[in-house]
Coordinates of N, CA and C in Angstrom, one line a residue:
X1 N 0.4 -7.0 23.5 CA 0.3 -5.8 23.6 C 1.9 -5.7 24.2
X2 N 2.0 -3.8 24.1 CA 4.0 -3.8 25.3 C 3.4 -4.3 26.6
X3 N 4.9 -5.5 26.0 CA 5.2 -6.0 27.4 C 6.0 -5.1 28.4
X4 N 6.4 -5.5 29.7 CA 6.9 -5.0 31.0 C 7.8 -4.0 30.3
X5 N 8.7 -3.9 29.2 CA 9.9 -2.9 28.9 C 9.7 -2.1 27.5
X6 N 7.7 -2.0 26.8 CA 7.3 -1.1 26.5 C 8.4 -1.1 24.8
X7 N 8.5 -2.7 24.7 CA 8.8 -3.1 24.0 C 7.8 -3.3 23.4
X8 N 7.2 -4.6 22.2 CA 6.3 -4.8 21.9 C 6.0 -5.7 21.3
X9 N 5.7 -6.8 21.3 CA 6.1 -8.3 21.5 C 6.1 -8.7 19.9
X10 N 6.9 -10.0 19.7 CA 7.5 -9.9 17.7 C 6.3 -11.3 17.7
X11 N 5.7 -10.7 16.6 CA 4.4 -11.2 15.3 C 4.4 -11.5 14.4
X12 N 5.5 -11.3 14.1 CA 5.4 -12.0 12.8 C 7.2 -11.1 12.5
X13 N 7.1 -12.8 11.7 CA 9.1 -12.9 11.3 C 10.4 -11.6 10.6
X14 N 10.8 -11.4 10.6 CA 11.9 -11.0 10.6 C 11.5 -11.1 9.0
X15 N 12.0 -10.3 7.5 CA 11.7 -10.3 6.6 C 12.4 -9.5 6.3
X16 N 14.0 -10.4 5.6 CA 15.4 -9.7 4.9 C 15.0 -10.1 2.9
X17 N 14.6 -9.6 2.5 CA 14.9 -10.1 1.3 C 15.6 -9.2 0.1
X18 N 16.5 -9.5 -0.7 CA 17.9 -9.1 -1.3 C 17.7 -9.6 -2.7
X19 N 18.0 -8.0 -3.6 CA 18.3 -8.5 -5.3 C 19.3 -8.9 -5.2
X20 N 20.3 -9.3 -6.7 CA 21.5 -10.3 -6.3 C 22.7 -9.6 -5.9
X21 N 21.8 -8.3 -6.4 CA 23.5 -7.6 -6.2 C 23.6 -7.6 -4.9
X22 N 22.3 -7.4 -3.9 CA 23.2 -7.6 -1.9 C 22.0 -5.9 -1.7
X23 N 21.3 -5.6 -2.5 CA 21.0 -4.4 -2.2 C 19.0 -5.2 -1.4
X24 N 18.3 -4.2 -0.9 CA 18.1 -4.2 -0.5 C 16.5 -4.5 -1.3
X25 N 15.1 -5.7 -0.7 CA 14.5 -5.0 -1.5 C 12.8 -5.6 -1.4
X26 N 12.9 -6.0 0.2 CA 11.7 -6.1 1.6 C 11.7 -6.3 2.6
X27 N 11.2 -5.5 2.8 CA 11.8 -5.4 4.5 C 10.8 -5.4 5.5
X28 N 10.2 -6.3 6.3 CA 9.6 -6.7 7.1 C 9.8 -6.2 8.2
X29 N 9.2 -6.1 9.7 CA 9.4 -5.4 11.0 C 8.6 -6.4 12.0
X30 N 9.9 -6.9 12.9 CA 8.0 -7.8 14.1 C 6.5 -7.4 14.0
X31 N 6.4 -6.5 14.0 CA 4.9 -5.6 13.6 C 4.3 -6.2 13.0
X32 N 4.5 -6.3 11.6 CA 3.8 -6.1 10.2 C 4.6 -4.9 9.2
X33 N 4.7 -4.2 9.4 CA 5.0 -2.9 9.1 C 6.3 -3.2 7.9
X34 N 6.7 -2.1 7.3 CA 8.1 -1.9 6.7 C 8.3 -1.9 5.0
X35 N 9.4 -2.1 4.6 CA 9.1 -1.1 3.1 C 9.3 -2.3 1.6
X36 N 9.6 -1.4 1.4 CA 10.1 -2.4 -0.6 C 11.1 -1.7 -0.9
X37 N 11.8 -2.1 -1.7 CA 13.0 -1.0 -2.6 C 12.9 -1.5 -3.8
X38 N 12.4 0.0 -4.7 CA 13.2 -0.5 -6.4 C 13.7 -1.9 -6.5
X39 N 14.8 -2.2 -7.4 CA 16.4 -2.6 -7.9 C 17.1 -0.6 -7.6
X40 N 16.5 0.3 -7.6 CA 16.9 1.3 -8.1 C 18.1 2.2 -6.7
X41 N 17.2 1.2 -5.3 CA 17.4 1.6 -4.3 C 16.6 2.7 -3.6
X42 N 16.4 2.6 -4.0 CA 14.6 4.0 -3.7 C 13.3 3.2 -3.2
X43 N 13.1 3.5 -2.4 CA 11.3 3.0 -1.5 C 10.4 3.2 -3.1
X44 N 9.8 1.7 -2.4 CA 8.8 1.6 -3.4 C 7.3 1.0 -2.9
X45 N 7.1 1.2 -1.2 CA 6.0 1.7 -1.1 C 6.6 1.0 1.0
X46 N 6.2 1.2 1.6 CA 6.3 1.7 3.3 C 4.5 1.2 3.8
X47 N 5.0 0.6 4.6 CA 3.3 -0.3 5.2 C 4.0 0.1 6.1
X48 N 2.8 1.1 7.0 CA 2.7 1.3 8.9 C 1.5 0.3 9.0
X49 N 1.8 -0.9 10.5 CA 1.0 -0.7 10.5 C 0.7 -1.5 11.7
X50 N -1.0 -1.2 13.0 CA -1.9 -1.2 14.6 C -2.4 -1.3 14.2
X51 N -3.2 -1.6 15.2 CA -4.4 -2.7 15.6 C -4.0 -4.2 15.8
X52 N -4.2 -5.3 16.8 CA -4.3 -6.4 16.9 C -5.4 -6.6 17.1
X53 N -6.0 -8.0 15.7 CA -7.3 -8.9 16.2 C -6.6 -10.6 17.4
X54 N -7.6 -11.3 18.0 CA -7.4 -11.4 19.1 C -6.0 -12.6 19.2
X55 N -5.6 -12.6 18.0 CA -5.0 -13.8 18.6 C -3.3 -12.6 18.2
X56 N -3.6 -11.5 18.6 CA -1.9 -10.7 19.0 C -1.3 -10.3 17.8
X57 N -1.9 -10.7 16.4 CA -1.4 -10.0 14.9 C -2.5 -8.8 14.8
X58 N -1.7 -8.4 13.4 CA -1.9 -6.8 13.3 C -2.6 -7.2 12.0
X59 N -4.5 -6.4 12.4 CA -5.2 -6.4 11.6 C -5.3 -4.8 11.0
X60 N -4.6 -4.2 10.9 CA -4.8 -3.3 9.6 C -3.8 -2.7 9.1
X61 N -3.2 -2.3 8.1 CA -2.0 -2.2 7.3 C -2.7 -0.4 6.0
X62 N -1.3 0.6 7.2 CA -1.6 1.9 5.1 C -0.3 1.4 4.5
X63 N -0.4 2.4 3.5 CA 0.8 2.0 2.3 C 0.2 3.5 2.0
X64 N 1.5 3.5 1.3 CA 2.0 5.0 1.1 C 3.7 4.3 0.1
X65 N 2.9 4.4 -1.2 CA 3.5 4.9 -3.3 C 4.5 5.4 -3.0
X66 N 5.5 5.0 -3.6 CA 6.6 6.1 -4.2 C 7.2 5.9 -5.5
X67 N 6.8 6.6 -6.3 CA 8.2 6.5 -7.6 C 9.4 5.7 -7.9
X68 N 9.7 5.5 -8.5 CA 10.8 5.1 -8.7 C 11.7 5.9 -9.3
X69 N 11.8 7.1 -9.6 CA 12.1 8.8 -10.0 C 13.7 9.6 -8.6
X70 N 13.3 10.5 -9.0 CA 14.8 11.2 -7.8 C 12.7 12.1 -7.2
X71 N 13.9 12.0 -6.1 CA 12.2 12.5 -4.8 C 11.7 11.7 -4.4
X72 N 11.8 10.2 -4.7 CA 11.0 10.0 -4.5 C 8.6 10.3 -4.4
X73 N 8.6 11.1 -4.8 CA 7.7 11.1 -5.0 C 5.8 9.7 -4.7
X74 N 5.4 10.4 -3.8 CA 3.6 9.8 -3.7 C 3.2 9.2 -4.7
X75 N 3.2 7.9 -5.7 CA 1.9 7.7 -6.8 C 1.0 7.1 -5.6
X76 N 0.7 6.6 -4.3 CA -0.3 6.2 -4.3 C -0.5 6.5 -2.5
X77 N -1.2 6.2 -1.9 CA -1.9 6.4 -0.2 C -3.4 6.0 -1.0
X78 N -3.1 4.9 0.4 CA -4.2 3.3 1.0 C -4.3 3.9 2.5
X79 N -5.9 4.0 2.9 CA -5.5 3.9 4.1 C -5.7 2.3 4.8
X80 N -5.9 2.4 6.3 CA -5.7 0.7 6.5 C -7.3 0.6 6.5
X81 N -8.6 0.8 6.1 CA -9.4 0.3 5.9 C -9.8 0.4 4.2
X82 N -8.5 0.5 3.0 CA -8.4 0.5 1.7 C -8.6 1.7 0.9
X83 N -9.2 2.3 1.6 CA -9.3 4.1 0.9 C -8.3 4.4 0.5
X84 N -8.1 4.7 -0.5 CA -7.1 5.5 -0.8 C -6.6 6.3 -2.8
X85 N -5.6 6.3 -3.8 CA -5.7 6.6 -4.8 C -3.8 6.1 -4.6
X86 N -4.1 5.2 -6.6 CA -3.0 4.9 -6.8 C -3.1 5.7 -8.0
X87 N -1.9 6.5 -8.7 CA -1.5 7.3 -9.8 C -0.3 6.1 -10.8
X88 N -1.5 6.1 -11.6 CA -0.5 5.1 -13.1 C 0.3 6.2 -13.9
X89 N 1.0 5.3 -14.9 CA 2.2 6.3 -14.9 C 2.0 6.3 -16.9
X90 N 1.9 8.3 -17.0 CA 1.3 7.9 -19.0 C 1.8 7.3 -19.7
X91 N 0.7 7.1 -20.8 CA 1.2 6.1 -22.0 C 1.5 7.0 -23.1
X92 N 1.4 6.3 -23.8 CA 1.6 7.1 -25.5 C 0.6 8.1 -26.0
X93 N 0.0 9.3 -26.1 CA -0.7 9.2 -26.7 C -1.8 9.8 -25.4
X94 N -1.8 9.3 -24.2 CA -1.9 10.0 -22.5 C -2.2 11.5 -23.0
X95 N -3.4 12.0 -21.7 CA -3.4 13.8 -22.2 C -3.3 13.6 -20.4
X96 N -3.6 13.1 -19.8 CA -2.7 13.1 -17.7 C -2.9 11.6 -17.1
X97 N -1.8 11.7 -16.4 CA -2.3 10.6 -16.2 C -3.0 9.5 -15.7
X98 N -3.0 7.8 -15.9 CA -3.7 6.7 -15.7 C -3.9 7.5 -13.7
X99 N -5.1 6.8 -13.2 CA -4.8 7.5 -11.5 C -6.8 6.1 -11.0
X100 N -6.3 5.1 -10.3 CA -7.0 4.7 -9.2 C -7.8 5.1 -7.8
X101 N -9.2 5.0 -8.2 CA -9.6 5.7 -6.4 C -10.5 4.7 -5.9
X102 N -9.9 4.4 -4.3 CA -10.8 4.3 -3.8 C -11.6 4.3 -2.9
X103 N -12.8 4.4 -2.9 CA -13.3 5.2 -1.6 C -14.4 4.4 -1.2
X104 N -15.3 5.6 -0.3 CA -16.3 4.3 0.7 C -16.7 3.4 -0.1
X105 N -16.9 3.9 -0.9 CA -18.6 2.7 -1.5 C -18.3 3.0 -2.8
X106 N -17.4 3.5 -3.6 CA -17.1 3.1 -5.1 C -15.5 3.0 -5.1
X107 N -15.3 2.4 -6.4 CA -13.5 2.8 -7.6 C -13.6 2.9 -8.4
X108 N -12.9 4.3 -8.4 CA -13.1 5.4 -10.0 C -12.1 4.7 -10.6
X109 N -12.4 5.2 -12.0 CA -10.9 4.5 -13.2 C -10.6 5.5 -13.4
X110 N -9.9 6.2 -13.2 CA -9.8 7.7 -14.6 C -9.3 7.0 -15.5
X111 N -9.0 7.1 -16.8 CA -8.2 7.1 -18.2 C -7.1 7.9 -18.2
X112 N -6.8 7.4 -19.5 CA -4.6 8.5 -19.9 C -5.8 9.9 -20.6
X113 N -7.5 9.5 -21.0 CA -8.1 10.4 -21.7 C -8.8 11.6 -20.3
X114 N -9.0 11.4 -19.6 CA -9.6 11.8 -18.0 C -10.8 11.2 -18.3
X115 N -11.3 9.6 -19.0 CA -12.7 9.1 -19.0 C -12.8 8.4 -17.8
X116 N -13.8 9.4 -17.0 CA -13.6 8.3 -15.7 C -14.7 7.4 -15.8
X117 N -14.9 6.4 -14.9 CA -15.6 4.7 -14.8 C -15.7 4.9 -13.3
X118 N -17.1 4.6 -12.3 CA -16.7 4.3 -11.3 C -17.9 3.0 -11.2
X119 N -17.4 2.0 -10.2 CA -17.7 0.8 -10.0 C -18.1 0.4 -8.8
X120 N -19.3 0.9 -8.4 CA -20.0 0.7 -6.7 C -19.4 -1.1 -6.2
X121 N -18.4 -0.8 -5.4 CA -18.1 -1.4 -3.9 C -19.0 -3.2 -4.1
X122 N -19.4 -3.4 -3.8 CA -20.3 -4.9 -3.3 C -20.3 -5.3 -4.6
X123 N -20.5 -4.7 -6.2 CA -20.2 -5.5 -7.1 C -19.9 -6.3 -8.2
X124 N -20.7 -7.3 -8.2 CA -19.1 -8.5 -9.4 C -18.6 -9.5 -7.6
X125 N -18.9 -9.0 -7.0 CA -17.9 -9.5 -6.2 C -17.0 -9.2 -5.2
X126 N -17.1 -7.6 -5.2 CA -15.6 -7.4 -4.8 C -16.4 -6.4 -3.4
X127 N -16.5 -6.4 -2.6 CA -16.3 -6.7 -1.3 C -15.9 -6.7 -0.7
X128 N -15.8 -5.7 0.0 CA -14.6 -5.0 1.5 C -15.2 -6.1 2.3
X129 N -13.3 -6.4 2.2 CA -12.7 -7.7 3.0 C -12.2 -6.6 4.4
X130 N -12.3 -7.4 5.1 CA -12.2 -6.9 6.5 C -12.5 -6.0 7.2
X131 N -14.0 -4.8 6.7 CA -14.4 -4.0 6.8 C -15.3 -3.6 8.3
X132 N -16.0 -4.8 8.9 CA -16.1 -4.8 10.5 C -15.3 -4.8 11.8

């Protein structure tokens, strides 16, 4: 936890990856939070980190996924339990953008025609990880 100065003790090495032109690609902070960037320079993913396990490593992460377009709209969001959604890109002939939604009990996939398919969690070995 925080030391006497209020600073969080470093649990991870800082990771600072860059594209060939020197622009940022991935930045991870000492607490495990960080950002990934598209080659365009726009943010791609923001990871928040909180809670620690017995060894002091962060054990819960949330993610916000942004589109590589003007104003970087949010196209996905996942909470610390892995629940959330991600929007896909429109393909030729699609009536709507495909989407994946991960809920507490199932995963729902909506294709470009709007057809929805649900798969209960726990089927085919896709059990929840870290749901302790």
